[in-house]
Amino acid sequence: KMEYTTEIVENLLRNYYSLQQHPDSTFSFYFLDLTSGLEVLKRNSPVLHSTIVNIFVNGMPIQEKAAVDDVSRMQVNRRLYDGLDVLTMIMNGELYAR
């Protein structure tokens, strides 16, 4: 089983849409792990889920996300850090049952 790091998870999020089309089947497994991890995160922390998906997957600027959520950019940065950390723990089976 793959042991994910926050750097790997961030990279997977940034390449979310291309993972499922990649010819190497390993990327399909990454995509499935990431998708199921995101579902668990969404159920348990919709705010963290929304932040990492909007910024890492959809490319929304941090200042725009801050304005939409009516919080400071620093708060969005904290949510990014926390969301990435929590998602990594979920994907490694360390947090929440799938």
Coordinates of N, CA, C and O in Angstrom, one line a residue:
K1 N 0.8 -1.2 0.0 CA 0.0 0.0 0.0 C 0.9 1.2 0.0 O 1.9 1.3 0.7
M2 N 0.5 2.2 -0.8 CA 1.2 3.5 -0.9 C 1.1 4.3 0.4 O 0.0 4.4 1.0
E3 N 2.2 4.8 0.8 CA 2.2 5.8 2.0 C 2.3 7.2 1.4 O 3.3 7.6 0.8
Y4 N 1.2 7.9 1.6 CA 1.1 9.3 1.0 C 1.8 10.3 1.9 O 1.7 10.2 3.1
T5 N 2.4 11.3 1.3 CA 2.9 12.5 2.0 C 2.0 13.7 1.6 O 1.3 13.6 0.6
T6 N 2.0 14.8 2.3 CA 1.2 15.9 2.0 C 1.7 16.5 0.6 O 0.9 16.9 -0.2
E7 N 3.0 16.4 0.3 CA 3.5 16.8 -1.0 C 2.9 16.0 -2.2 O 2.5 16.6 -3.2
I8 N 2.8 14.7 -2.0 CA 2.3 13.8 -3.0 C 0.8 14.1 -3.2 O 0.3 14.3 -4.3
V9 N 0.1 14.3 -2.0 CA -1.4 14.5 -2.1 C -1.7 15.9 -2.8 O -2.6 16.0 -3.6
E10 N -0.9 16.9 -2.5 CA -1.1 18.2 -3.1 C -0.8 18.1 -4.6 O -1.6 18.6 -5.4
N11 N 0.2 17.3 -5.0 CA 0.5 17.1 -6.4 C -0.7 16.4 -7.1 O -1.1 16.7 -8.2
L12 N -1.2 15.4 -6.4 CA -2.3 14.6 -7.0 C -3.6 15.5 -7.2 O -4.3 15.4 -8.2
L13 N -3.8 16.4 -6.2 CA -4.9 17.3 -6.3 C -4.8 18.2 -7.4 O -5.7 18.5 -8.2
R14 N -3.6 18.8 -7.6 CA -3.3 19.7 -8.7 C -3.5 19.0 -10.1 O -3.7 19.7 -11.1
N15 N -3.3 17.7 -10.1 CA -3.4 17.0 -11.4 C -4.7 16.1 -11.4 O -4.7 15.1 -12.2
Y16 N -5.6 16.4 -10.6 CA -6.8 15.6 -10.4 C -7.5 15.2 -11.7 O -7.8 14.0 -11.9
Y17 N -7.7 16.1 -12.6 CA -8.5 15.8 -13.8 C -7.7 15.0 -14.8 O -8.3 14.2 -15.6
S18 N -6.4 15.0 -14.8 CA -5.6 14.2 -15.7 C -5.2 12.8 -15.2 O -4.9 11.9 -15.9
L19 N -5.4 12.6 -13.8 CA -5.1 11.3 -13.3 C -5.9 10.1 -13.9 O -5.3 9.1 -14.2
Q20 N -7.2 10.3 -14.1 CA -8.0 9.2 -14.6 C -7.7 8.9 -16.1 O -8.1 7.8 -16.5
Q21 N -7.1 9.8 -16.8 CA -6.8 9.6 -18.2 C -5.4 9.1 -18.4 O -5.1 8.7 -19.5
H22 N -4.6 9.0 -17.4 CA -3.2 8.6 -17.5 C -3.1 7.2 -18.0 O -3.9 6.3 -17.4
P23 N -2.3 6.8 -18.9 CA -2.2 5.4 -19.4 C -1.6 4.4 -18.4 O -2.0 3.3 -18.5
D24 N -0.9 4.9 -17.4 CA -0.3 4.0 -16.4 C -1.4 3.8 -15.3 O -2.0 4.7 -14.7
S25 N -1.8 2.5 -15.1 CA -2.9 2.1 -14.2 C -2.6 2.6 -12.8 O -3.5 2.7 -12.0
T26 N -1.4 2.8 -12.4 CA -1.0 3.2 -11.1 C -1.8 4.5 -10.8 O -2.3 4.7 -9.7
F27 N -1.9 5.4 -11.8 CA -2.5 6.7 -11.6 C -4.0 6.5 -11.3 O -4.6 7.3 -10.7
S28 N -4.6 5.4 -11.9 CA -6.0 5.1 -11.6 C -6.2 4.8 -10.1 O -7.2 5.2 -9.5
F29 N -5.3 4.1 -9.5 CA -5.3 3.8 -8.1 C -5.2 5.1 -7.3 O -5.9 5.3 -6.3
Y30 N -4.3 6.0 -7.7 CA -4.1 7.2 -7.0 C -5.4 8.0 -7.1 O -5.9 8.6 -6.1
F31 N -6.0 8.0 -8.3 CA -7.3 8.8 -8.5 C -8.4 8.2 -7.5 O -9.1 8.9 -6.9
L32 N -8.5 6.9 -7.4 CA -9.5 6.2 -6.6 C -9.2 6.6 -5.1 O -10.2 6.9 -4.4
D33 N -8.0 6.5 -4.7 CA -7.6 6.8 -3.3 C -8.0 8.3 -3.0 O -8.6 8.6 -2.0
L34 N -7.6 9.2 -3.9 CA -7.9 10.6 -3.8 C -9.4 10.9 -3.7 O -9.9 11.6 -2.8
T35 N -10.1 10.3 -4.6 CA -11.6 10.5 -4.7 C -12.3 10.0 -3.4 O -13.1 10.7 -2.9
S36 N -11.9 8.8 -3.0 CA -12.6 8.3 -1.8 C -12.1 9.1 -0.6 O -12.9 9.4 0.3
G37 N -10.9 9.6 -0.5 CA -10.4 10.4 0.6 C -11.2 11.8 0.6 O -11.5 12.3 1.6
L38 N -11.4 12.3 -0.6 CA -12.1 13.6 -0.7 C -13.5 13.5 -0.2 O -14.1 14.4 0.4
E39 N -14.2 12.3 -0.5 CA -15.5 12.1 -0.1 C -15.6 12.0 1.4 O -16.5 12.6 2.0
V40 N -14.7 11.4 2.1 CA -14.6 11.3 3.5 C -14.4 12.7 4.1 O -15.0 13.1 5.1
L41 N -13.5 13.4 3.5 CA -13.2 14.8 4.0 C -14.4 15.7 3.9 O -14.8 16.4 4.8
K42 N -15.1 15.5 2.7 CA -16.3 16.4 2.5 C -17.4 16.1 3.6 O -18.0 17.0 4.1
R43 N -17.5 14.8 3.9 CA -18.5 14.4 5.0 C -18.1 15.0 6.3 O -19.0 15.4 7.1
N44 N -16.9 14.9 6.6 CA -16.4 15.3 8.0 C -16.0 16.7 8.1 O -16.0 17.2 9.3
S45 N -15.6 17.4 7.1 CA -15.2 18.8 7.1 C -15.4 19.5 5.8 O -14.5 19.7 5.0
P46 N -16.7 19.9 5.5 CA -17.0 20.5 4.3 C -16.2 21.8 4.0 O -15.8 22.1 2.8
V47 N -15.8 22.5 5.0 CA -15.0 23.8 4.8 C -13.6 23.4 4.3 O -13.2 24.1 3.4
L48 N -13.0 22.5 4.9 CA -11.6 22.1 4.5 C -11.7 21.5 3.1 O -10.9 21.8 2.2
H49 N -12.7 20.7 2.8 CA -12.9 20.1 1.5 C -13.1 21.2 0.4 O -12.4 21.2 -0.6
S50 N -14.0 22.1 0.7 CA -14.2 23.2 -0.3 C -13.0 24.0 -0.6 O -12.7 24.3 -1.7
T51 N -12.2 24.3 0.5 CA -11.0 25.1 0.3 C -9.9 24.3 -0.6 O -9.5 24.9 -1.5
I52 N -9.6 23.1 -0.3 CA -8.6 22.4 -1.0 C -9.0 22.1 -2.5 O -8.2 22.2 -3.4
V53 N -10.3 21.8 -2.6 CA -10.8 21.5 -4.0 C -10.8 22.8 -4.8 O -10.3 22.8 -6.0
N54 N -11.3 23.8 -4.3 CA -11.4 25.1 -5.1 C -10.0 25.6 -5.4 O -9.8 26.1 -6.5
I55 N -9.1 25.5 -4.5 CA -7.8 26.1 -4.8 C -6.8 25.2 -5.5 O -6.3 25.5 -6.6
F56 N -6.7 23.9 -5.0 CA -5.7 23.0 -5.7 C -6.3 22.4 -7.0 O -5.6 22.2 -7.9
V57 N -7.5 22.0 -6.9 CA -8.1 21.3 -8.1 C -8.6 22.3 -9.2 O -8.3 22.1 -10.3
N58 N -9.4 23.3 -8.7 CA -10.0 24.2 -9.7 C -9.2 25.5 -9.9 O -9.5 26.3 -10.8
G59 N -8.1 25.7 -9.1 CA -7.2 26.8 -9.4 C -7.8 28.2 -9.0 O -7.3 29.2 -9.5
M60 N -8.7 28.2 -8.0 CA -9.2 29.5 -7.6 C -8.1 30.2 -6.8 O -7.5 29.6 -6.0
P61 N -7.9 31.5 -7.1 CA -6.9 32.3 -6.3 C -7.3 32.4 -4.8 O -8.5 32.4 -4.5
I62 N -6.3 32.3 -3.9 CA -6.6 32.4 -2.5 C -7.4 33.6 -2.1 O -8.3 33.5 -1.3
Q63 N -7.0 34.8 -2.7 CA -7.8 36.0 -2.3 C -9.2 35.9 -2.7 O -10.1 36.4 -2.0
E64 N -9.5 35.2 -3.8 CA -10.9 35.1 -4.3 C -11.7 34.1 -3.3 O -12.8 34.4 -2.9
K65 N -11.0 33.0 -2.9 CA -11.7 32.1 -1.9 C -11.9 32.8 -0.6 O -12.9 32.6 0.0
A66 N -11.0 33.6 -0.2 CA -11.1 34.4 1.1 C -12.3 35.3 1.0 O -13.1 35.4 1.9
A67 N -12.5 36.0 -0.2 CA -13.6 36.9 -0.3 C -15.0 36.1 -0.3 O -15.9 36.5 0.3
V68 N -15.0 35.0 -1.0 CA -16.2 34.1 -1.1 C -16.6 33.7 0.3 O -17.8 33.7 0.7
D69 N -15.6 33.2 1.1 CA -15.9 32.7 2.4 C -15.9 33.8 3.5 O -16.2 33.5 4.7
D70 N -15.6 35.0 3.1 CA -15.6 36.2 4.0 C -14.6 35.9 5.2 O -15.0 36.1 6.4
V71 N -13.4 35.5 4.9 CA -12.4 35.3 5.9 C -11.1 35.9 5.3 O -11.0 36.3 4.1
S72 N -10.0 35.9 6.1 CA -8.8 36.5 5.7 C -8.0 35.5 4.8 O -8.3 34.3 4.9
R73 N -7.0 36.0 4.0 CA -6.2 35.1 3.2 C -5.4 34.1 4.2 O -5.2 33.0 3.8
M74 N -5.0 34.6 5.3 CA -4.3 33.8 6.3 C -5.2 32.6 6.7 O -4.7 31.5 6.9
Q75 N -6.5 32.9 6.9 CA -7.4 31.8 7.3 C -7.5 30.8 6.2 O -7.6 29.6 6.4
V76 N -7.6 31.2 5.0 CA -7.6 30.3 3.8 C -6.3 29.5 3.8 O -6.4 28.3 3.6
N77 N -5.2 30.1 4.0 CA -3.9 29.4 4.1 C -3.9 28.3 5.1 O -3.5 27.2 4.9
R78 N -4.5 28.7 6.3 CA -4.6 27.7 7.4 C -5.5 26.5 7.0 O -5.2 25.3 7.3
R79 N -6.6 26.8 6.3 CA -7.5 25.8 5.9 C -6.8 24.9 4.8 O -7.0 23.7 4.8
L80 N -6.0 25.5 3.9 CA -5.3 24.7 3.0 C -4.3 23.7 3.6 O -4.3 22.5 3.3
Y81 N -3.6 24.2 4.6 CA -2.6 23.4 5.3 C -3.3 22.3 6.1 O -3.0 21.1 6.0
D82 N -4.4 22.7 6.8 CA -5.1 21.7 7.6 C -5.8 20.7 6.7 O -5.8 19.5 7.0
G83 N -6.4 21.1 5.6 CA -7.1 20.3 4.7 C -6.2 19.2 4.1 O -6.5 18.1 3.9
L84 N -5.1 19.7 3.7 CA -4.1 18.8 3.1 C -3.6 17.8 4.1 O -3.5 16.6 3.8
D85 N -3.4 18.2 5.3 CA -2.9 17.3 6.4 C -4.0 16.3 6.7 O -3.7 15.1 6.8
V86 N -5.2 16.7 6.8 CA -6.3 15.8 7.1 C -6.5 14.8 6.0 O -6.7 13.6 6.2
L87 N -6.6 15.3 4.7 CA -6.8 14.4 3.6 C -5.7 13.4 3.5 O -5.9 12.2 3.2
T88 N -4.4 13.8 3.8 CA -3.3 12.9 3.7 C -3.5 11.8 4.8 O -3.3 10.6 4.5
M89 N -3.9 12.1 6.0 CA -4.2 11.2 7.0 C -5.3 10.2 6.6 O -5.2 9.0 6.9
I90 N -6.3 10.7 6.0 CA -7.5 9.9 5.6 C -7.0 8.9 4.5 O -7.3 7.7 4.6
M91 N -6.2 9.4 3.6 CA -5.7 8.5 2.5 C -4.7 7.5 3.0 O -4.6 6.4 2.4
N92 N -4.1 7.7 4.1 CA -3.2 6.8 4.7 C -3.9 5.9 5.8 O -3.3 5.0 6.4
G93 N -5.2 6.1 5.9 CA -6.0 5.2 6.8 C -5.8 5.6 8.3 O -6.1 4.8 9.2
E94 N -5.2 6.8 8.5 CA -4.9 7.2 9.9 C -6.1 8.0 10.6 O -6.0 8.2 11.8
L95 N -7.0 8.4 9.8 CA -8.1 9.3 10.3 C -9.4 8.9 9.6 O -9.4 8.8 8.4
Y96 N -10.5 8.8 10.4 CA -11.8 8.4 9.9 C -11.8 7.1 9.2 O -10.9 6.7 8.5
A97 N -12.9 6.4 9.4 CA -13.1 5.1 8.7 C -13.7 5.4 7.4 O -14.6 6.2 7.3
R98 N -13.3 4.7 6.4 CA -13.9 4.9 5.0 C -15.1 4.1 5.0 O -15.9 4.1 4.2

